[in-house]
């Protein structure tokens, strides 16, 4: 609503050559950066080139250029390991200042774990930024007319009654589920198991340690509840085409799809509603009471708004689908608007728990069903794991992508003798199941090569696995497989920590990091620190942790230090142990963690 309308360009981080981007920034009224943080605190691939350019540029790049800038980071406090939280955005922000830019507002951190998602931080950040951008202050959006919808829907004349009609989501591949095998005792409260997918004829390939991203599907009951609201005008089997009104944006939907498929695969019906959603509902609302209630849900800190705590409680207990049903009588938006009001389903990531060396054109995941109680003590299940555990069956198609993972096992021939320590907590065991399958494949390859040459097969370095879970009797996942690996030598030693089974023999809580100090000699052997220097590969040993963050990678490093100096182990001098840990963690960066 500003006059004259500001000319805003939205530029993808890799859309321009970095020097052209810098000139564009220098010639603009202001530049606003939005970036996530990748992997272990790195820049996302999309802005890697731009970052390289800014990092290596002369410090006077923007001196006298009057560059005004602001940076907003998209991050998750769940990955808060070391200084990784929002690191890419913070580094960008600092570097632009060094280059002579003028920071308009402090760097923002849109935390995925906030009850309002990234918007929880974005809205207040924008409130600070807008007056700096526009001297007159940013005009508030009108509450009278809903904005134009972002997508236009055209209903096709005929309906498609074949319920199996599943167009491929853009940028995804379909893979089919072959089988599922539970990994927990029967009736155990936290189901977990291995999902086996076939890659035959898909053309998909992956590397050990990669991730599978799955686009989740909404439960039938949520989809039906929305279809019932629009039942007079629309039917689930009706086909439609969707056109995006933003000419610069890619359309996230397939060319043709049914209404049921749109609601099942694309719109995040079971997500947590945002203030923006309530605001748009308000614009369609008629009755005074309904308008009052909706206003109280989108306004912050006004006389009409409810407290943040009440807002959080309400959105914790109600999904987009629930809210639409609750207010349908007096505030049902035209169907077309749902595509602008409800965010798109986002893929869920899984560490691949198999290896391509297996040679069977399959891909396996080790998945734990995500269950929690909401603030009304109602049992809830995560969207994707609900679908996987409760609705999927062999032959079902999953829309997936393969992404490069953070944890990669030693692969080069000269690195195969590297000692490897793997620490998996709960579902964090998954990548290491893949590592072990990979080692079995590598061993077979070395044996075959040796046989052909008539020589002795080369040996892999030792592999030690630490596994933290709850109960030995219920969720010691894949115990039989690990025994098999110990026998064939792909696994050298395994140490377990069952956190709900009481204390360890030495009276400590059974946590994964305590399993290291419980057996300090075993740990030192895992790194080959017990061997004579000329025989030991301890200086290239790698440690991998996968599981929740919560300070665990740091606690593991502390335990490693204690194990090295322990009298029951090698009784290393503290200084020497510190040196070793510093080399491993900070200098060579051979301690990798993947937290979720
Ligand atoms: C790199 C990476 C690798 C991973 N590897 C694995 C793996 O190998 N195995 C594995 O099991 N998992 C893995 N995960 C976790 C996995 O991606 C999913 O997060 C997990 O399966 C849960 O997905 P979901 O759709 O079932 O739950 P979601 O629906 O995404 O729920 C996630 C959380 O959000 C909250 N939440 C969601 N909806 C609501 C709501 N309406 N109200 C209140 N709170 C809500 C809850 O706290 C819930 O715990 C990995 C994650 C990452 C990032």
Tab-separated table of N, CA, C and O in Angstrom, residues 223-298:
chain	number	residue	atom	x	y	z
A	223	UNK	N	-8.570	-35.137	5.518
A	223	UNK	CA	-8.950	-34.761	4.146
A	223	UNK	C	-10.474	-34.799	4.025
A	223	UNK	O	-11.101	-33.858	3.511
A	224	UNK	N	-11.081	-35.861	4.554
A	224	UNK	CA	-12.546	-35.982	4.470
A	224	UNK	C	-13.236	-34.833	5.196
A	224	UNK	O	-14.283	-34.354	4.761
A	225	UNK	N	-12.653	-34.397	6.316
A	225	UNK	CA	-13.309	-33.326	7.080
A	225	UNK	C	-13.344	-32.035	6.259
A	225	UNK	O	-14.305	-31.282	6.311
A	226	UNK	N	-12.316	-31.788	5.457
A	226	UNK	CA	-12.302	-30.573	4.626
A	226	UNK	C	-13.230	-30.751	3.429
A	226	UNK	O	-13.987	-29.840	3.071
A	227	UNK	N	-13.203	-31.945	2.841
A	227	UNK	CA	-14.096	-32.184	1.693
A	227	UNK	C	-15.552	-31.992	2.110
A	227	UNK	O	-16.362	-31.447	1.357
A	228	UNK	N	-15.876	-32.402	3.345
A	228	UNK	CA	-17.268	-32.274	3.814
A	228	UNK	C	-17.678	-30.800	3.884
A	228	UNK	O	-18.828	-30.458	3.630
A	229	UNK	N	-16.723	-29.907	4.177
A	229	UNK	CA	-17.057	-28.482	4.285
A	229	UNK	C	-17.437	-27.892	2.931
A	229	UNK	O	-18.222	-26.960	2.842
A	230	UNK	N	-16.818	-28.421	1.870
A	230	UNK	CA	-17.060	-27.859	0.535
A	230	UNK	C	-17.931	-28.798	-0.305
A	230	UNK	O	-18.011	-28.651	-1.518
A	231	UNK	N	-18.549	-29.772	0.376
A	231	UNK	CA	-19.277	-30.847	-0.298
A	231	UNK	C	-20.322	-30.377	-1.290
A	231	UNK	O	-20.597	-31.064	-2.274
A	232	UNK	N	-20.931	-29.211	-1.051
A	232	UNK	CA	-22.003	-28.774	-1.952
A	232	UNK	C	-21.467	-28.347	-3.308
A	232	UNK	O	-22.156	-28.420	-4.313
A	233	UNK	N	-20.242	-27.870	-3.325
A	233	UNK	CA	-19.713	-27.340	-4.586
A	233	UNK	C	-18.609	-28.199	-5.188
A	233	UNK	O	-18.362	-28.134	-6.381
A	234	UNK	N	-17.933	-28.985	-4.373
A	234	UNK	CA	-16.768	-29.718	-4.877
A	234	UNK	C	-16.799	-31.179	-4.452
A	234	UNK	O	-17.349	-31.512	-3.407
A	235	UNK	N	-16.155	-31.997	-5.278
A	235	UNK	CA	-16.016	-33.420	-4.926
A	235	UNK	C	-14.552	-33.808	-4.962
A	235	UNK	O	-13.809	-33.293	-5.806
A	236	UNK	N	-14.177	-34.739	-4.094
A	236	UNK	CA	-12.770	-35.132	-4.008
A	236	UNK	C	-12.202	-35.619	-5.323
A	236	UNK	O	-11.037	-35.378	-5.640
A	237	UNK	N	-13.028	-36.302	-6.115
A	237	UNK	CA	-12.483	-36.903	-7.342
A	237	UNK	C	-12.388	-35.898	-8.491
A	237	UNK	O	-11.847	-36.214	-9.546
A	238	UNK	N	-12.918	-34.685	-8.277
A	238	UNK	CA	-12.868	-33.686	-9.343
A	238	UNK	C	-11.417	-33.320	-9.672
A	238	UNK	O	-10.599	-33.132	-8.768
A	239	UNK	N	-11.139	-33.204	-10.962
A	239	UNK	CA	-9.776	-32.839	-11.371
A	239	UNK	C	-9.660	-31.331	-11.516
A	239	UNK	O	-10.631	-30.652	-11.842
A	240	UNK	N	-8.464	-30.825	-11.274
A	240	UNK	CA	-8.266	-29.392	-11.449
A	240	UNK	C	-6.860	-29.106	-11.944
A	240	UNK	O	-5.961	-29.949	-11.834
A	241	UNK	N	-6.713	-27.919	-12.505
A	241	UNK	CA	-5.372	-27.442	-12.842
A	241	UNK	C	-5.141	-26.196	-11.996
A	241	UNK	O	-6.091	-25.483	-11.664
A	242	UNK	N	-3.890	-25.973	-11.642
A	242	UNK	CA	-3.584	-24.847	-10.757
A	242	UNK	C	-2.553	-23.955	-11.429
A	242	UNK	O	-1.545	-24.436	-11.940
A	243	UNK	N	-2.842	-22.678	-11.384
A	243	UNK	CA	-1.934	-21.719	-12.022
A	243	UNK	C	-1.424	-20.785	-10.932
A	243	UNK	O	-2.216	-20.287	-10.120
A	244	UNK	N	-0.101	-20.576	-10.890
A	244	UNK	CA	0.402	-19.648	-9.881
A	244	UNK	C	0.297	-18.219	-10.420
A	244	UNK	O	0.539	-17.963	-11.596
A	245	UNK	N	-0.107	-17.283	-9.558
A	245	UNK	CA	-0.290	-15.905	-9.998
A	245	UNK	C	1.035	-15.140	-9.979
A	245	UNK	O	1.120	-14.033	-10.477
A	246	UNK	N	2.060	-15.743	-9.354
A	246	UNK	CA	3.375	-15.104	-9.319
A	246	UNK	C	4.188	-15.656	-10.487
A	246	UNK	O	4.620	-16.811	-10.464
A	247	UNK	N	4.395	-14.820	-11.494
A	247	UNK	CA	5.042	-15.321	-12.708
A	247	UNK	C	6.475	-15.776	-12.453
A	247	UNK	O	7.030	-16.566	-13.204
A	248	UNK	N	7.082	-15.285	-11.367
A	248	UNK	CA	8.473	-15.656	-11.094
A	248	UNK	C	8.600	-16.942	-10.286
A	248	UNK	O	9.698	-17.440	-10.081
A	249	UNK	N	7.469	-17.438	-9.762
A	249	UNK	CA	7.571	-18.608	-8.874
A	249	UNK	C	7.267	-19.895	-9.629
A	249	UNK	O	6.436	-19.914	-10.540
A	250	UNK	N	7.958	-20.975	-9.226
A	250	UNK	CA	7.638	-22.286	-9.792
A	250	UNK	C	6.350	-22.764	-9.147
A	250	UNK	O	6.111	-22.512	-7.969
A	251	UNK	N	5.541	-23.469	-9.930
A	251	UNK	CA	4.294	-23.981	-9.359
A	251	UNK	C	4.606	-25.280	-8.614
A	251	UNK	O	5.186	-26.201	-9.186
A	252	UNK	N	4.275	-25.367	-7.326
A	252	UNK	CA	4.639	-26.566	-6.560
A	252	UNK	C	3.694	-27.746	-6.786
A	252	UNK	O	3.882	-28.799	-6.193
A	253	UNK	N	2.675	-27.544	-7.632
A	253	UNK	CA	1.695	-28.617	-7.845
A	253	UNK	C	1.893	-29.241	-9.220
A	253	UNK	O	2.370	-28.576	-10.140
A	254	UNK	N	1.459	-30.506	-9.381
A	254	UNK	CA	1.521	-31.087	-10.724
A	254	UNK	C	0.508	-30.390	-11.635
A	254	UNK	O	-0.368	-29.677	-11.148
A	255	UNK	N	0.646	-30.643	-12.937
A	255	UNK	CA	-0.223	-29.932	-13.900
A	255	UNK	C	-1.698	-30.219	-13.651
A	255	UNK	O	-2.530	-29.332	-13.672
A	256	UNK	N	-2.018	-31.501	-13.438
A	256	UNK	CA	-3.412	-31.891	-13.199
A	256	UNK	C	-3.449	-32.771	-11.961
A	256	UNK	O	-2.605	-33.654	-11.799
A	257	UNK	N	-4.411	-32.523	-11.101
A	257	UNK	CA	-4.564	-33.400	-9.934
A	257	UNK	C	-5.992	-33.324	-9.416
A	257	UNK	O	-6.745	-32.425	-9.802
A	258	UNK	N	-6.359	-34.272	-8.571
A	258	UNK	CA	-7.721	-34.254	-8.042
A	258	UNK	C	-7.739	-33.418	-6.769
A	258	UNK	O	-6.695	-33.189	-6.137
A	259	UNK	N	-8.930	-32.999	-6.382
A	259	UNK	CA	-9.051	-32.199	-5.159
A	259	UNK	C	-8.591	-33.021	-3.959
A	259	UNK	O	-7.895	-32.529	-3.075
A	260	UNK	N	-8.937	-34.305	-3.948
A	260	UNK	CA	-8.518	-35.155	-2.825
A	260	UNK	C	-6.994	-35.230	-2.735
A	260	UNK	O	-6.412	-35.137	-1.666
A	261	UNK	N	-6.348	-35.358	-3.895
A	261	UNK	CA	-4.892	-35.459	-3.896
A	261	UNK	C	-4.259	-34.139	-3.436
A	261	UNK	O	-3.265	-34.136	-2.703
A	262	UNK	N	-4.859	-33.035	-3.853
A	262	UNK	CA	-4.358	-31.720	-3.423
A	262	UNK	C	-4.389	-31.634	-1.895
A	262	UNK	O	-3.433	-31.189	-1.253
A	263	UNK	N	-5.499	-32.099	-1.315
A	263	UNK	CA	-5.642	-32.015	0.143
A	263	UNK	C	-4.802	-33.066	0.859
A	263	UNK	O	-4.403	-32.890	1.999
A	264	UNK	N	-4.533	-34.169	0.188
A	264	UNK	CA	-3.794	-35.256	0.849
A	264	UNK	C	-2.288	-35.025	0.821
A	264	UNK	O	-1.599	-35.201	1.819
A	265	UNK	N	-1.783	-34.623	-0.338
A	265	UNK	CA	-0.327	-34.589	-0.502
A	265	UNK	C	0.285	-33.196	-0.305
A	265	UNK	O	1.456	-33.089	0.032
A	266	UNK	N	-0.482	-32.159	-0.527
A	266	UNK	CA	0.167	-30.851	-0.654
A	266	UNK	C	-0.085	-29.883	0.496
A	266	UNK	O	0.834	-29.214	0.947
A	267	UNK	N	-1.336	-29.748	0.942
A	267	UNK	CA	-1.609	-28.733	1.961
A	267	UNK	C	-1.390	-29.310	3.354
A	267	UNK	O	-1.842	-30.417	3.655
A	268	UNK	N	-0.729	-28.545	4.207
A	268	UNK	CA	-0.359	-29.039	5.537
A	268	UNK	C	-1.565	-28.955	6.492
A	268	UNK	O	-1.546	-28.202	7.469
A	269	UNK	N	-2.588	-29.741	6.196
A	269	UNK	CA	-3.842	-29.663	6.961
A	269	UNK	C	-3.629	-29.920	8.448
A	269	UNK	O	-4.353	-29.414	9.288
A	270	UNK	N	-2.617	-30.740	8.784
A	270	UNK	CA	-2.415	-31.118	10.190
A	270	UNK	C	-1.358	-30.252	10.867
A	270	UNK	O	-0.907	-30.557	11.970
A	271	UNK	N	-0.955	-29.192	10.195
A	271	UNK	CA	0.071	-28.310	10.768
A	271	UNK	C	-0.524	-27.379	11.811
A	271	UNK	O	-1.741	-27.310	12.011
A	272	UNK	N	0.384	-26.649	12.444
A	272	UNK	CA	-0.006	-25.750	13.520
A	272	UNK	C	-0.385	-24.396	12.927
A	272	UNK	O	0.431	-23.765	12.249
A	273	UNK	N	-1.630	-23.920	13.151
A	273	UNK	CA	-2.068	-22.699	12.460
A	273	UNK	C	-1.293	-21.454	12.877
A	273	UNK	O	-0.896	-21.310	14.033
A	274	UNK	N	-1.107	-20.557	11.897
A	274	UNK	CA	-0.335	-19.331	12.141
A	274	UNK	C	-1.282	-18.155	12.346
A	274	UNK	O	-2.461	-18.215	11.990
A	275	UNK	N	-0.743	-17.055	12.868
A	275	UNK	CA	-1.562	-15.846	13.056
A	275	UNK	C	-2.070	-15.338	11.706
A	275	UNK	O	-3.183	-14.847	11.594
A	276	UNK	N	-1.222	-15.460	10.695
A	276	UNK	CA	-1.605	-15.006	9.360
A	276	UNK	C	-2.854	-15.752	8.877
A	276	UNK	O	-3.733	-15.170	8.239
A	277	UNK	N	-2.941	-17.020	9.214
A	277	UNK	CA	-4.095	-17.831	8.816
A	277	UNK	C	-5.364	-17.291	9.484
A	277	UNK	O	-6.398	-17.112	8.840
A	278	UNK	N	-5.262	-16.987	10.788
A	278	UNK	CA	-6.436	-16.459	11.494
A	278	UNK	C	-6.837	-15.098	10.921
A	278	UNK	O	-8.012	-14.768	10.833
A	279	UNK	N	-5.834	-14.333	10.504
A	279	UNK	CA	-6.109	-13.007	9.953
A	279	UNK	C	-6.909	-13.139	8.655
A	279	UNK	O	-7.889	-12.426	8.429
A	280	UNK	N	-6.492	-14.084	7.811
A	280	UNK	CA	-7.205	-14.264	6.545
A	280	UNK	C	-8.598	-14.843	6.792
A	280	UNK	O	-9.565	-14.459	6.135
A	281	UNK	N	-8.722	-15.743	7.765
A	281	UNK	CA	-10.050	-16.279	8.121
A	281	UNK	C	-10.950	-15.117	8.550
A	281	UNK	O	-12.121	-15.058	8.202
A	282	UNK	N	-10.369	-14.205	9.314
A	282	UNK	CA	-11.113	-13.042	9.815
A	282	UNK	C	-11.710	-12.247	8.650
A	282	UNK	O	-12.844	-11.773	8.704
A	283	UNK	N	-10.931	-12.118	7.585
A	283	UNK	CA	-11.397	-11.318	6.444
A	283	UNK	C	-12.611	-11.941	5.762
A	283	UNK	O	-13.343	-11.271	5.060
A	284	UNK	N	-12.780	-13.260	5.965
A	284	UNK	CA	-13.944	-13.919	5.354
A	284	UNK	C	-15.089	-14.085	6.354
A	284	UNK	O	-16.154	-14.581	6.007
A	285	UNK	N	-14.863	-13.707	7.612
A	285	UNK	CA	-15.847	-14.007	8.663
A	285	UNK	C	-17.017	-13.030	8.634
A	285	UNK	O	-16.854	-11.856	8.306
A	286	UNK	N	-18.178	-13.540	9.002
A	286	UNK	CA	-19.369	-12.687	9.014
A	286	UNK	C	-19.797	-12.354	10.443
A	286	UNK	O	-19.793	-11.210	10.835
A	287	UNK	N	-20.172	-13.330	11.240
A	287	UNK	CA	-20.756	-13.066	12.564
A	287	UNK	C	-19.823	-12.296	13.496
A	287	UNK	O	-18.601	-12.459	13.443
A	288	UNK	N	-20.400	-11.450	14.341
A	288	UNK	CA	-19.617	-10.617	15.252
A	288	UNK	C	-18.756	-11.430	16.203
A	288	UNK	O	-17.582	-11.122	16.409
A	289	UNK	N	-19.339	-12.499	16.779
A	289	UNK	CA	-18.586	-13.306	17.749
A	289	UNK	C	-17.401	-14.006	17.078
A	289	UNK	O	-16.310	-14.072	17.620
A	290	UNK	N	-17.674	-14.533	15.878
A	290	UNK	CA	-16.608	-15.239	15.143
A	290	UNK	C	-15.480	-14.264	14.812
A	290	UNK	O	-14.294	-14.576	14.977
A	291	UNK	N	-15.862	-13.074	14.372
A	291	UNK	CA	-14.841	-12.071	14.023
A	291	UNK	C	-14.019	-11.700	15.261
A	291	UNK	O	-12.805	-11.560	15.199
A	292	UNK	N	-14.734	-11.574	16.385
A	292	UNK	CA	-14.047	-11.198	17.626
A	292	UNK	C	-13.021	-12.277	18.016
A	292	UNK	O	-11.880	-11.983	18.362
A	293	UNK	N	-13.479	-13.526	17.929
A	293	UNK	CA	-12.598	-14.636	18.309
A	293	UNK	C	-11.381	-14.702	17.367
A	293	UNK	O	-10.248	-14.857	17.801
A	294	UNK	N	-11.650	-14.564	16.070
A	294	UNK	CA	-10.535	-14.657	15.116
A	294	UNK	C	-9.573	-13.484	15.304
A	294	UNK	O	-8.359	-13.648	15.231
A	295	UNK	N	-10.132	-12.312	15.582
A	295	UNK	CA	-9.259	-11.153	15.819
A	295	UNK	C	-8.358	-11.417	17.031
A	295	UNK	O	-7.162	-11.133	17.012
A	296	UNK	N	-8.951	-12.010	18.062
A	296	UNK	CA	-8.163	-12.266	19.277
A	296	UNK	C	-7.027	-13.246	18.986
A	296	UNK	O	-6.029	-13.285	19.688
A	297	UNK	N	-7.204	-14.038	17.928
A	297	UNK	CA	-6.178	-15.035	17.610
A	297	UNK	C	-5.063	-14.498	16.717
A	297	UNK	O	-3.972	-15.047	16.688
A	298	UNK	N	-5.339	-13.453	15.939
A	298	UNK	CA	-4.222	-12.987	15.097
A	298	UNK	C	-3.544	-11.743	15.640
A	298	UNK	O	-2.384	-11.501	15.351
